[in-house]
Amino acid sequence: MSQLIFEKSVPGSNSFALGLSDLPADLQSDIPAAMLRDEPPPLPDVAEVEVVRHFTALSKKAYGVDDGFYPLGSCTMKYNPRIGEWAARLSGFTAAHPAQPADQVQGCLELMYRLERLLCEITGMHRFTLQPAAGAHGELVGALIIKAYHTARGDLKRNIILVPDSAHGTNPATANMVGFKVVEIKSDGRGLVDLEQLQKAVSEQVAGLMLTNPNTLGLFEENIGQIARIVHDAGGLLYYDGANLNGIMGVARPGDMGFDIVHLNLHKTFAAPHGGGGPGAGPVGVKDFLSQFLPVPLVEQKEGRYYLDYDRPASIGRVLAWHGNFAVLVKAFTYLLGLGAAGVKEACQNAVLNANYLRRHIGRLLPVPYDRLCKHEFVATGKELKKKYGVSTLDMAKRLLDYGYHPPTVYFPLIVEEALMIEPTETESKERLDRFIRTMQAIVQEAAENPQLLKDAPRRTPVRRLDETAAARQPVLRWHPEGAVK
């Protein structure tokens, strides 16, 4: 590990000094004593050039979509066009304050209004709230709307949310947070929702079904019409987890499939940095009959002027301090205007084409349990390599780091043993995909000839294999002056 900037500190190396202050000498008397320091903060004493070198070196150790292929399944890590960054930095947006009167921020409100219209068109919904800060936050809003809908109808016995066994882990967690009991629906032999199981599970207690389509196996739920009828006939609502919208955007709409509520991940599907690269946005869309429950305020237009409508008495209330992560909304709006309707559809088609190209080639190296036409992603299994050579899917993922790739998602979904989920997205060329295939060929060959090489991976990264549980649950994030880790 490289030194921390505190460890590089050398007393006297920073010659920078502040000039004399023109503030009143007795300024401290206006500050409560409890808020005053007893001693100067322990800042590192480092020359400017060393500061620049330090943070430049750190930046080179990070890996993202700007560095190379990022085939992270179920998370759509696509290229983020720089024009989105340019638009989000326009002073008219960055200088605006969310507390300004509507008359002073007409441009911002118009952008939000028009973005909502575009999202409605893409999903087949009637209204959207742009407030939720990320996908899981959007799920929470969706689940609260489901609860508000049944409560408003006096149907208080509905306390169950159905969730397929291939669902994202946030689905059952979110439903549980809102107070619903979660009942799992098994997948059938084709990796889709088992209709017989679903029919048995619905009852007068079911509030709704949370479903991802295409699902986490990358498969389109071909029986979505029947699924919608079963849930609706039982009095429940159908919720769409939009994490995988990249596989159908511009081609099929959740609203036309029978979904009542949708959340989108603008930071995935519509190309804004995420995953440590920036904040998210998880707008929630609903059909007309649910729009009264959306969070306040909504952006409305009257006589050519835009305003914020707070007069919505059935609303579940505000779910974020202000009006959403606005810069992400700007990037998504820019992305959609840049592509246009034809471009959005083409991006989806190329994502599906790339995924199936990899599925056919990787499938010759590692079995694909549900090996048929997929959408944006597919799931292979490393169980045969583990059985023959003792090499796990995690070992393969770590070896990919040595070859300069971000590893795909592993061990998800849980219904595939030794799962390796791959999503290439539409922004990778055939040449890049071919290089990835050759890398996977090399890794599979290494597993047979020198399995220890994979078990010791990664070998070429700044740090070797970590205790991932400890790194996630016991991170050391703070430096202490005395050098003691607390």
Short mmCIF file of C-alpha atoms in Angstrom, two decimals:
data_model
loop_
_atom_site.label_atom_id
_atom_site.label_comp_id
_atom_site.label_asym_id
_atom_site.label_seq_id
_atom_site.Cartn_x
_atom_site.Cartn_y
_atom_site.Cartn_z
CA MET A 1 0.00 0.00 0.00
CA SER A 2 1.16 3.50 -0.71
CA GLN A 3 1.57 6.06 2.06
CA LEU A 4 -1.28 8.23 3.20
CA ILE A 5 -0.80 11.94 2.63
CA PHE A 6 -0.53 12.32 6.40
CA GLU A 7 2.40 9.90 6.38
CA LYS A 8 4.09 12.00 3.68
CA SER A 9 3.90 15.08 5.84
CA VAL A 10 7.24 16.80 6.54
CA PRO A 11 7.15 19.80 8.91
CA GLY A 12 8.02 23.00 7.07
CA SER A 13 7.72 21.61 3.54
CA ASN A 14 4.64 23.69 2.76
CA SER A 15 5.73 27.33 2.48
CA PHE A 16 2.23 28.63 1.84
CA ALA A 17 0.93 31.06 4.46
CA LEU A 18 -2.22 33.13 4.79
CA GLY A 19 -1.85 36.89 4.92
CA LEU A 20 -2.95 38.99 7.81
CA SER A 21 -6.66 38.80 8.44
CA ASP A 22 -8.77 41.92 8.26
CA LEU A 23 -11.43 40.36 10.45
CA PRO A 24 -12.05 41.90 13.87
CA ALA A 25 -9.69 40.58 16.50
CA ASP A 26 -12.53 39.78 18.86
CA LEU A 27 -14.38 37.61 16.33
CA GLN A 28 -13.88 34.55 18.51
CA SER A 29 -16.09 36.11 21.16
CA ASP A 30 -19.06 35.58 18.81
CA ILE A 31 -18.40 31.84 18.51
CA PRO A 32 -19.61 29.53 21.30
CA ALA A 33 -16.68 28.18 23.30
CA ALA A 34 -17.81 24.61 22.74
CA MET A 35 -17.30 25.09 19.00
CA LEU A 36 -13.74 26.41 19.23
CA ARG A 37 -10.72 24.14 18.79
CA ASP A 38 -8.22 23.80 21.62
CA GLU A 39 -5.41 23.26 19.13
CA PRO A 40 -4.83 23.53 15.36
CA PRO A 41 -6.17 20.65 13.23
CA PRO A 42 -3.59 17.95 12.35
CA LEU A 43 -3.37 18.79 8.65
CA PRO A 44 -0.53 17.25 6.62
CA ASP A 45 2.40 19.54 5.88
CA VAL A 46 3.02 18.77 2.21
CA ALA A 47 4.26 20.88 -0.71
CA GLU A 48 1.85 21.60 -3.55
CA VAL A 49 3.67 19.39 -6.03
CA GLU A 50 3.51 16.45 -3.63
CA VAL A 51 -0.22 16.99 -3.12
CA VAL A 52 -0.78 16.88 -6.89
CA ARG A 53 1.37 13.76 -7.27
CA HIS A 54 -0.35 12.06 -4.37
CA PHE A 55 -3.89 12.46 -5.71
CA THR A 56 -2.83 11.79 -9.31
CA ALA A 57 -1.32 8.49 -8.17
CA LEU A 58 -4.52 7.61 -6.30
CA SER A 59 -6.63 8.40 -9.37
CA LYS A 60 -4.60 5.93 -11.44
CA LYS A 61 -5.48 3.12 -9.04
CA ALA A 62 -9.20 3.51 -9.57
CA TYR A 63 -11.02 1.63 -12.33
CA GLY A 64 -14.19 2.67 -14.10
CA VAL A 65 -15.88 2.71 -17.48
CA ASP A 66 -13.41 5.36 -18.63
CA ASP A 67 -10.55 2.90 -18.09
CA GLY A 68 -11.82 -0.18 -19.86
CA PHE A 69 -14.43 -2.90 -20.25
CA TYR A 70 -16.81 -3.07 -17.30
CA PRO A 71 -19.07 -6.10 -17.89
CA LEU A 72 -20.89 -5.81 -14.58
CA GLY A 73 -24.12 -7.74 -14.94
CA SER A 74 -27.40 -6.24 -13.71
CA CYS A 75 -25.83 -2.81 -13.28
CA THR A 76 -25.51 -1.40 -16.82
CA MET A 77 -22.12 0.31 -16.53
CA LYS A 78 -22.11 2.06 -19.88
CA TYR A 79 -20.07 4.91 -21.30
CA ASN A 80 -21.16 8.28 -19.94
CA PRO A 81 -21.11 10.82 -22.79
CA ARG A 82 -19.11 13.94 -21.90
CA ILE A 83 -21.78 16.20 -23.31
CA GLY A 84 -23.88 15.22 -20.28
CA GLU A 85 -21.14 16.49 -17.98
CA TRP A 86 -20.96 19.73 -20.00
CA ALA A 87 -24.71 20.27 -19.74
CA ALA A 88 -24.82 19.57 -16.00
CA ARG A 89 -22.10 22.20 -15.44
CA LEU A 90 -23.88 25.04 -17.23
CA SER A 91 -24.00 27.97 -14.85
CA GLY A 92 -27.75 28.37 -15.29
CA PHE A 93 -28.12 24.99 -13.60
CA THR A 94 -25.25 25.03 -11.11
CA ALA A 95 -26.07 28.53 -9.81
CA ALA A 96 -29.75 27.76 -9.26
CA HIS A 97 -30.96 27.13 -5.72
CA PRO A 98 -33.90 24.79 -5.04
CA ALA A 99 -35.48 27.38 -2.73
CA GLN A 100 -35.66 30.04 -5.46
CA PRO A 101 -39.14 31.14 -6.54
CA ALA A 102 -40.47 29.26 -9.56
CA ASP A 103 -40.39 32.43 -11.67
CA GLN A 104 -36.59 32.53 -11.32
CA VAL A 105 -35.93 28.90 -12.32
CA GLN A 106 -38.24 28.37 -15.27
CA GLY A 107 -35.48 26.66 -17.26
CA CYS A 108 -34.84 24.08 -14.53
CA LEU A 109 -38.54 23.39 -14.13
CA GLU A 110 -39.00 23.08 -17.89
CA LEU A 111 -36.21 20.50 -18.02
CA MET A 112 -37.87 18.49 -15.22
CA TYR A 113 -41.28 18.76 -16.89
CA ARG A 114 -39.99 17.66 -20.28
CA LEU A 115 -37.88 14.84 -18.78
CA GLU A 116 -40.98 13.54 -17.02
CA ARG A 117 -42.84 13.51 -20.35
CA LEU A 118 -39.99 11.57 -22.00
CA LEU A 119 -39.90 8.99 -19.20
CA CYS A 120 -43.66 8.56 -19.49
CA GLU A 121 -43.30 7.94 -23.23
CA ILE A 122 -40.51 5.39 -22.75
CA THR A 123 -42.26 3.42 -20.01
CA GLY A 124 -45.96 3.80 -20.82
CA MET A 125 -46.67 5.46 -17.48
CA HIS A 126 -48.76 8.63 -16.98
CA ARG A 127 -46.87 10.59 -14.30
CA PHE A 128 -43.41 10.48 -12.69
CA THR A 129 -41.79 11.84 -9.58
CA LEU A 130 -38.13 12.75 -10.09
CA GLN A 131 -37.35 12.98 -6.38
CA PRO A 132 -35.98 9.52 -5.41
CA ALA A 133 -32.20 9.64 -5.04
CA ALA A 134 -31.43 6.16 -6.39
CA GLY A 135 -32.95 2.85 -7.45
CA ALA A 136 -33.54 1.41 -4.00
CA HIS A 137 -34.99 4.75 -2.91
CA GLY A 138 -37.35 4.51 -5.88
CA GLU A 139 -38.37 1.04 -4.77
CA LEU A 140 -39.20 2.44 -1.35
CA VAL A 141 -41.38 5.11 -2.93
CA GLY A 142 -43.10 2.49 -5.09
CA ALA A 143 -43.81 0.25 -2.12
CA LEU A 144 -45.17 3.23 -0.16
CA ILE A 145 -47.50 4.03 -3.06
CA ILE A 146 -48.73 0.42 -3.10
CA LYS A 147 -49.47 0.71 0.60
CA ALA A 148 -51.16 4.11 0.19
CA TYR A 149 -53.36 2.76 -2.63
CA HIS A 150 -54.71 -0.16 -0.61
CA THR A 151 -55.08 1.96 2.51
CA ALA A 152 -57.06 4.62 0.62
CA ARG A 153 -59.45 1.89 -0.53
CA GLY A 154 -59.86 0.61 3.03
CA ASP A 155 -58.29 -2.70 1.98
CA LEU A 156 -56.09 -3.01 5.04
CA LYS A 157 -55.61 -6.78 4.98
CA ARG A 158 -53.11 -6.68 2.10
CA ASN A 159 -49.78 -7.16 3.82
CA ILE A 160 -47.91 -9.45 1.40
CA ILE A 161 -45.55 -8.57 -1.44
CA LEU A 162 -44.60 -11.34 -3.87
CA VAL A 163 -41.00 -11.43 -5.10
CA PRO A 164 -39.47 -13.94 -7.57
CA ASP A 165 -36.41 -15.90 -6.44
CA SER A 166 -34.44 -14.23 -9.26
CA ALA A 167 -35.22 -10.71 -7.97
CA HIS A 168 -32.66 -8.10 -6.99
CA GLY A 169 -31.95 -8.31 -3.28
CA THR A 170 -33.25 -4.82 -2.72
CA ASN A 171 -36.81 -5.87 -3.64
CA PRO A 172 -37.55 -8.01 -0.57
CA ALA A 173 -35.56 -5.64 1.65
CA THR A 174 -37.60 -2.66 0.48
CA ALA A 175 -40.94 -4.42 0.88
CA ASN A 176 -39.91 -5.44 4.37
CA MET A 177 -38.99 -1.86 5.28
CA VAL A 178 -42.48 -0.69 4.37
CA GLY A 179 -43.99 -3.36 6.60
CA PHE A 180 -44.95 -5.98 4.04
CA LYS A 181 -44.38 -9.69 4.51
CA VAL A 182 -42.36 -11.09 1.59
CA VAL A 183 -43.33 -14.33 -0.14
CA GLU A 184 -40.91 -15.79 -2.68
CA ILE A 185 -42.07 -17.14 -6.05
CA LYS A 186 -39.91 -19.89 -7.53
CA SER A 187 -38.69 -19.78 -11.11
CA ASP A 188 -39.67 -22.51 -13.54
CA GLY A 189 -37.28 -24.69 -15.53
CA ARG A 190 -36.81 -21.92 -18.12
CA GLY A 191 -35.77 -19.32 -15.54
CA LEU A 192 -39.09 -17.45 -15.68
CA VAL A 193 -41.81 -16.83 -13.09
CA ASP A 194 -43.59 -20.14 -12.40
CA LEU A 195 -47.21 -19.32 -13.23
CA GLU A 196 -48.56 -22.25 -11.23
CA GLN A 197 -46.63 -21.09 -8.15
CA LEU A 198 -47.82 -17.53 -8.69
CA GLN A 199 -51.45 -18.58 -9.01
CA LYS A 200 -51.19 -20.49 -5.72
CA ALA A 201 -49.52 -17.55 -3.96
CA VAL A 202 -52.04 -14.81 -4.79
CA SER A 203 -54.77 -14.11 -2.28
CA GLU A 204 -56.77 -11.29 -0.72
CA GLN A 205 -53.68 -10.52 1.35
CA VAL A 206 -51.38 -9.85 -1.61
CA ALA A 207 -50.63 -6.15 -2.11
CA GLY A 208 -48.49 -6.60 -5.19
CA LEU A 209 -45.71 -8.33 -7.11
CA MET A 210 -42.27 -6.75 -7.60
CA LEU A 211 -40.82 -7.95 -10.89
CA THR A 212 -37.79 -7.22 -13.05
CA ASN A 213 -38.24 -7.70 -16.80
CA PRO A 214 -35.92 -8.77 -18.33
CA ASN A 215 -35.08 -10.63 -15.15
CA THR A 216 -31.67 -11.07 -13.55
CA LEU A 217 -30.95 -14.02 -15.84
CA GLY A 218 -31.30 -11.59 -18.71
CA LEU A 219 -34.48 -13.35 -19.86
CA PHE A 220 -37.66 -11.62 -20.92
CA GLU A 221 -40.72 -12.76 -18.96
CA GLU A 222 -42.65 -14.09 -21.93
CA ASN A 223 -45.77 -14.67 -19.82
CA ILE A 224 -45.92 -11.12 -18.53
CA GLY A 225 -49.51 -10.71 -19.79
CA GLN A 226 -50.66 -13.72 -17.76
CA ILE A 227 -48.61 -12.58 -14.76
CA ALA A 228 -50.32 -9.18 -14.86
CA ARG A 229 -53.78 -10.75 -15.11
CA ILE A 230 -53.15 -13.11 -12.18
CA VAL A 231 -51.92 -10.27 -9.93
CA HIS A 232 -54.64 -7.81 -10.96
CA ASP A 233 -57.44 -10.39 -10.69
CA ALA A 234 -56.33 -10.94 -7.09
CA GLY A 235 -56.52 -7.18 -6.41
CA GLY A 236 -52.75 -6.62 -6.30
CA LEU A 237 -50.52 -4.13 -8.13
CA LEU A 238 -47.65 -4.94 -10.46
CA TYR A 239 -44.38 -3.15 -9.70
CA TYR A 240 -41.55 -2.87 -12.27
CA ASP A 241 -37.95 -2.84 -11.09
CA GLY A 242 -36.32 -0.80 -13.86
CA ALA A 243 -32.73 -1.86 -13.21
CA ASN A 244 -32.75 -3.86 -16.45
CA LEU A 245 -34.58 -1.38 -18.67
CA ASN A 246 -31.50 -1.15 -20.89
CA GLY A 247 -32.59 -4.47 -22.42
CA ILE A 248 -36.00 -3.21 -23.64
CA MET A 249 -35.88 0.61 -23.78
CA GLY A 250 -37.34 1.99 -26.97
CA VAL A 251 -38.64 -1.46 -27.93
CA ALA A 252 -41.15 -2.49 -25.23
CA ARG A 253 -42.86 -0.52 -22.45
CA PRO A 254 -43.63 -1.76 -18.92
CA GLY A 255 -46.89 0.15 -18.98
CA ASP A 256 -48.06 -1.83 -22.01
CA MET A 257 -47.17 -5.07 -20.22
CA GLY A 258 -49.57 -4.31 -17.37
CA PHE A 259 -47.20 -2.77 -14.82
CA ASP A 260 -48.79 -0.15 -12.57
CA ILE A 261 -45.64 1.33 -11.00
CA VAL A 262 -42.12 1.71 -12.41
CA HIS A 263 -38.84 2.89 -11.00
CA LEU A 264 -35.96 3.78 -13.31
CA ASN A 265 -32.27 4.16 -12.67
CA LEU A 266 -31.28 7.29 -14.60
CA HIS A 267 -27.69 6.69 -13.47
CA LYS A 268 -27.64 3.32 -15.24
CA THR A 269 -29.99 3.29 -18.19
CA PHE A 270 -29.54 6.91 -19.18
CA ALA A 271 -25.77 7.16 -18.83
CA ALA A 272 -24.87 9.16 -15.74
CA PRO A 273 -21.83 8.06 -13.70
CA HIS A 274 -22.59 5.92 -10.67
CA GLY A 275 -21.11 3.22 -8.50
CA GLY A 276 -18.88 5.65 -6.64
CA GLY A 277 -18.63 7.97 -9.64
CA GLY A 278 -21.62 10.11 -8.83
CA PRO A 279 -25.05 10.31 -7.22
CA GLY A 280 -28.02 8.48 -8.68
CA ALA A 281 -31.62 9.20 -9.52
CA GLY A 282 -34.50 6.75 -9.26
CA PRO A 283 -37.67 8.38 -10.65
CA VAL A 284 -40.93 6.53 -10.04
CA GLY A 285 -43.70 6.43 -12.62
CA VAL A 286 -47.30 5.37 -12.15
CA LYS A 287 -50.50 4.87 -14.07
CA ASP A 288 -53.19 7.56 -13.79
CA PHE A 289 -55.10 5.93 -10.96
CA LEU A 290 -52.01 6.07 -8.72
CA SER A 291 -50.77 9.58 -9.57
CA GLN A 292 -52.55 11.13 -6.57
CA PHE A 293 -50.12 9.27 -4.27
CA LEU A 294 -46.87 10.54 -5.85
CA PRO A 295 -44.56 12.60 -3.63
CA VAL A 296 -44.97 16.37 -3.62
CA PRO A 297 -44.24 18.60 -5.36
CA LEU A 298 -44.79 17.75 -9.04
CA VAL A 299 -43.85 20.15 -11.82
CA GLU A 300 -46.90 21.47 -13.66
CA GLN A 301 -47.38 23.88 -16.55
CA LYS A 302 -50.04 26.55 -16.92
CA GLU A 303 -50.26 29.24 -19.58
CA GLY A 304 -46.69 28.65 -20.64
CA ARG A 305 -45.23 28.91 -17.12
CA TYR A 306 -43.96 26.11 -14.92
CA TYR A 307 -44.65 25.77 -11.21
CA LEU A 308 -44.35 23.30 -8.34
CA ASP A 309 -47.66 21.77 -7.28
CA TYR A 310 -47.85 21.00 -3.56
CA ASP A 311 -51.64 20.76 -3.46
CA ARG A 312 -51.90 16.98 -3.54
CA PRO A 313 -53.63 15.85 -0.33
CA ALA A 314 -53.33 12.08 -1.00
CA SER A 315 -49.56 12.29 -1.61
CA ILE A 316 -47.25 10.03 0.40
CA GLY A 317 -45.33 13.27 1.11
CA ARG A 318 -41.84 14.46 0.27
CA VAL A 319 -39.17 11.75 0.03
CA LEU A 320 -36.08 13.93 -0.45
CA ALA A 321 -35.04 17.29 0.97
CA TRP A 322 -35.46 19.05 -2.38
CA HIS A 323 -36.45 18.02 -5.90
CA GLY A 324 -34.05 15.16 -6.68
CA ASN A 325 -30.41 14.97 -7.73
CA PHE A 326 -30.81 17.62 -10.37
CA ALA A 327 -27.46 17.19 -12.15
CA VAL A 328 -28.34 13.53 -12.85
CA LEU A 329 -31.65 14.67 -14.32
CA VAL A 330 -29.78 17.06 -16.62
CA LYS A 331 -27.44 14.28 -17.81
CA ALA A 332 -30.35 11.90 -18.48
CA PHE A 333 -32.26 14.61 -20.36
CA THR A 334 -29.18 15.39 -22.45
CA TYR A 335 -28.67 11.70 -23.19
CA LEU A 336 -32.26 11.26 -24.35
CA LEU A 337 -32.23 14.38 -26.53
CA GLY A 338 -28.89 13.35 -27.97
CA LEU A 339 -30.06 9.90 -29.01
CA GLY A 340 -33.66 10.65 -29.92
CA ALA A 341 -36.28 7.92 -30.18
CA ALA A 342 -34.41 6.02 -32.90
CA GLY A 343 -31.13 6.22 -30.98
CA VAL A 344 -32.65 4.94 -27.74
CA LYS A 345 -34.01 1.92 -29.59
CA GLU A 346 -30.70 1.33 -31.37
CA ALA A 347 -28.79 1.48 -28.07
CA CYS A 348 -31.09 -1.21 -26.67
CA GLN A 349 -30.72 -3.38 -29.77
CA ASN A 350 -26.92 -3.13 -29.68
CA ALA A 351 -26.89 -4.01 -25.96
CA VAL A 352 -28.92 -7.13 -26.72
CA LEU A 353 -26.74 -7.99 -29.71
CA ASN A 354 -23.54 -7.66 -27.66
CA ALA A 355 -24.93 -9.77 -24.83
CA ASN A 356 -25.93 -12.57 -27.16
CA TYR A 357 -22.58 -12.42 -29.00
CA LEU A 358 -20.78 -12.96 -25.70
CA ARG A 359 -23.30 -15.58 -24.59
CA ARG A 360 -22.59 -17.72 -27.64
CA HIS A 361 -18.79 -17.46 -27.28
CA ILE A 362 -18.49 -17.61 -23.49
CA GLY A 363 -21.02 -20.46 -23.55
CA ARG A 364 -18.41 -22.61 -25.30
CA LEU A 365 -16.09 -22.12 -22.31
CA LEU A 366 -18.54 -22.09 -19.39
CA PRO A 367 -22.05 -23.58 -19.39
CA VAL A 368 -24.96 -21.12 -19.56
CA PRO A 369 -27.79 -22.83 -17.61
CA TYR A 370 -30.59 -20.92 -19.34
CA ASP A 371 -28.99 -20.83 -22.76
CA ARG A 372 -31.40 -19.08 -25.08
CA LEU A 373 -31.90 -15.62 -26.50
CA CYS A 374 -31.16 -13.15 -23.74
CA LYS A 375 -31.60 -9.41 -23.46
CA HIS A 376 -28.86 -7.20 -22.05
CA GLU A 377 -27.11 -9.82 -19.89
CA PHE A 378 -26.67 -13.54 -19.34
CA VAL A 379 -25.50 -15.84 -16.55
CA ALA A 380 -22.84 -18.54 -16.97
CA THR A 381 -21.74 -21.02 -14.33
CA GLY A 382 -18.26 -22.04 -13.21
CA LYS A 383 -19.41 -25.13 -11.34
CA GLU A 384 -17.66 -27.55 -13.72
CA LEU A 385 -14.32 -25.78 -13.29
CA LYS A 386 -14.78 -25.92 -9.54
CA LYS A 387 -15.57 -29.61 -9.65
CA LYS A 388 -12.63 -30.47 -11.95
CA TYR A 389 -9.91 -28.11 -10.73
CA GLY A 390 -11.14 -26.56 -7.49
CA VAL A 391 -11.26 -23.13 -9.12
CA SER A 392 -14.23 -21.01 -8.04
CA THR A 393 -16.06 -18.31 -9.93
CA LEU A 394 -14.60 -15.82 -7.47
CA ASP A 395 -11.09 -17.01 -8.49
CA MET A 396 -11.93 -16.33 -12.15
CA ALA A 397 -13.27 -12.90 -11.30
CA LYS A 398 -10.08 -12.05 -9.40
CA ARG A 399 -7.94 -13.27 -12.31
CA LEU A 400 -9.81 -10.94 -14.65
CA LEU A 401 -8.38 -8.07 -12.59
CA ASP A 402 -4.88 -9.19 -13.60
CA TYR A 403 -5.90 -8.92 -17.25
CA GLY A 404 -7.14 -5.36 -16.77
CA TYR A 405 -10.89 -5.95 -16.61
CA HIS A 406 -13.43 -5.05 -14.00
CA PRO A 407 -14.89 -8.44 -13.01
CA PRO A 408 -18.54 -9.29 -13.67
CA THR A 409 -21.05 -9.87 -10.89
CA VAL A 410 -20.54 -13.27 -9.27
CA TYR A 411 -22.80 -15.55 -7.21
CA PHE A 412 -25.95 -13.77 -8.35
CA PRO A 413 -28.69 -14.64 -9.01
CA LEU A 414 -28.69 -17.27 -6.29
CA ILE A 415 -30.61 -19.77 -8.42
CA VAL A 416 -27.46 -20.40 -10.52
CA GLU A 417 -24.62 -22.28 -8.82
CA GLU A 418 -21.23 -20.54 -9.16
CA ALA A 419 -22.93 -17.79 -11.16
CA LEU A 420 -21.01 -15.38 -13.40
CA MET A 421 -23.30 -12.61 -14.69
CA ILE A 422 -22.07 -10.67 -17.71
CA GLU A 423 -23.52 -7.48 -19.21
CA PRO A 424 -21.43 -5.94 -22.00
CA THR A 425 -23.76 -2.94 -22.74
CA GLU A 426 -24.11 -1.32 -26.16
CA THR A 427 -21.04 0.86 -25.86
CA GLU A 428 -18.42 -1.88 -26.39
CA SER A 429 -17.07 -2.68 -29.86
CA LYS A 430 -16.80 -6.17 -31.39
CA GLU A 431 -13.00 -5.91 -31.08
CA ARG A 432 -13.29 -5.23 -27.36
CA LEU A 433 -15.71 -8.13 -26.92
CA ASP A 434 -13.36 -10.43 -28.86
CA ARG A 435 -10.46 -9.47 -26.60
CA PHE A 436 -12.61 -10.29 -23.57
CA ILE A 437 -13.48 -13.68 -25.07
CA ARG A 438 -9.79 -14.43 -25.63
CA THR A 439 -9.07 -13.46 -22.03
CA MET A 440 -11.76 -15.80 -20.75
CA GLN A 441 -10.29 -18.56 -22.93
CA ALA A 442 -6.89 -17.96 -21.36
CA ILE A 443 -8.32 -18.01 -17.83
CA VAL A 444 -10.18 -21.28 -18.41
CA GLN A 445 -6.97 -22.79 -19.79
CA GLU A 446 -5.05 -21.54 -16.75
CA ALA A 447 -7.65 -23.14 -14.48
CA ALA A 448 -6.85 -26.53 -16.03
CA GLU A 449 -3.07 -26.14 -16.20
CA ASN A 450 -2.25 -24.05 -13.12
CA PRO A 451 -5.27 -23.60 -10.84
CA GLN A 452 -3.10 -22.06 -8.10
CA LEU A 453 -2.53 -19.10 -10.40
CA LEU A 454 -6.23 -18.25 -10.19
CA LYS A 455 -6.45 -18.97 -6.47
CA ASP A 456 -3.65 -16.50 -5.83
CA ALA A 457 -5.18 -13.80 -8.07
CA PRO A 458 -5.09 -10.88 -8.30
CA ARG A 459 -1.30 -10.61 -8.58
CA ARG A 460 -0.91 -7.34 -10.51
CA THR A 461 -3.16 -4.98 -8.53
CA PRO A 462 -2.10 -2.46 -5.84
CA VAL A 463 -3.48 -4.81 -3.18
CA ARG A 464 -3.89 -8.58 -3.34
CA ARG A 465 -7.04 -10.49 -2.44
CA LEU A 466 -8.86 -8.86 0.46
CA ASP A 467 -11.06 -10.21 3.20
CA GLU A 468 -14.14 -8.85 1.45
CA THR A 469 -16.43 -9.26 4.45
CA ALA A 470 -14.09 -7.32 6.72
CA ALA A 471 -13.48 -4.69 4.01
CA ALA A 472 -17.21 -4.11 3.69
CA ARG A 473 -18.19 -4.28 7.35
CA GLN A 474 -15.11 -3.04 9.14
CA PRO A 475 -13.61 -0.43 6.81
CA VAL A 476 -10.81 1.74 8.19
CA LEU A 477 -11.69 5.15 6.82
CA ARG A 478 -10.14 7.56 9.31
CA TRP A 479 -6.54 8.40 10.02
CA HIS A 480 -5.59 9.16 13.60
CA PRO A 481 -2.69 11.52 14.39
CA GLU A 482 -1.10 9.11 16.78
CA GLY A 483 -1.07 6.44 14.10
CA ALA A 484 -3.33 4.14 16.04
CA VAL A 485 -6.19 2.61 14.07
CA LYS A 486 -9.43 2.89 16.02
#
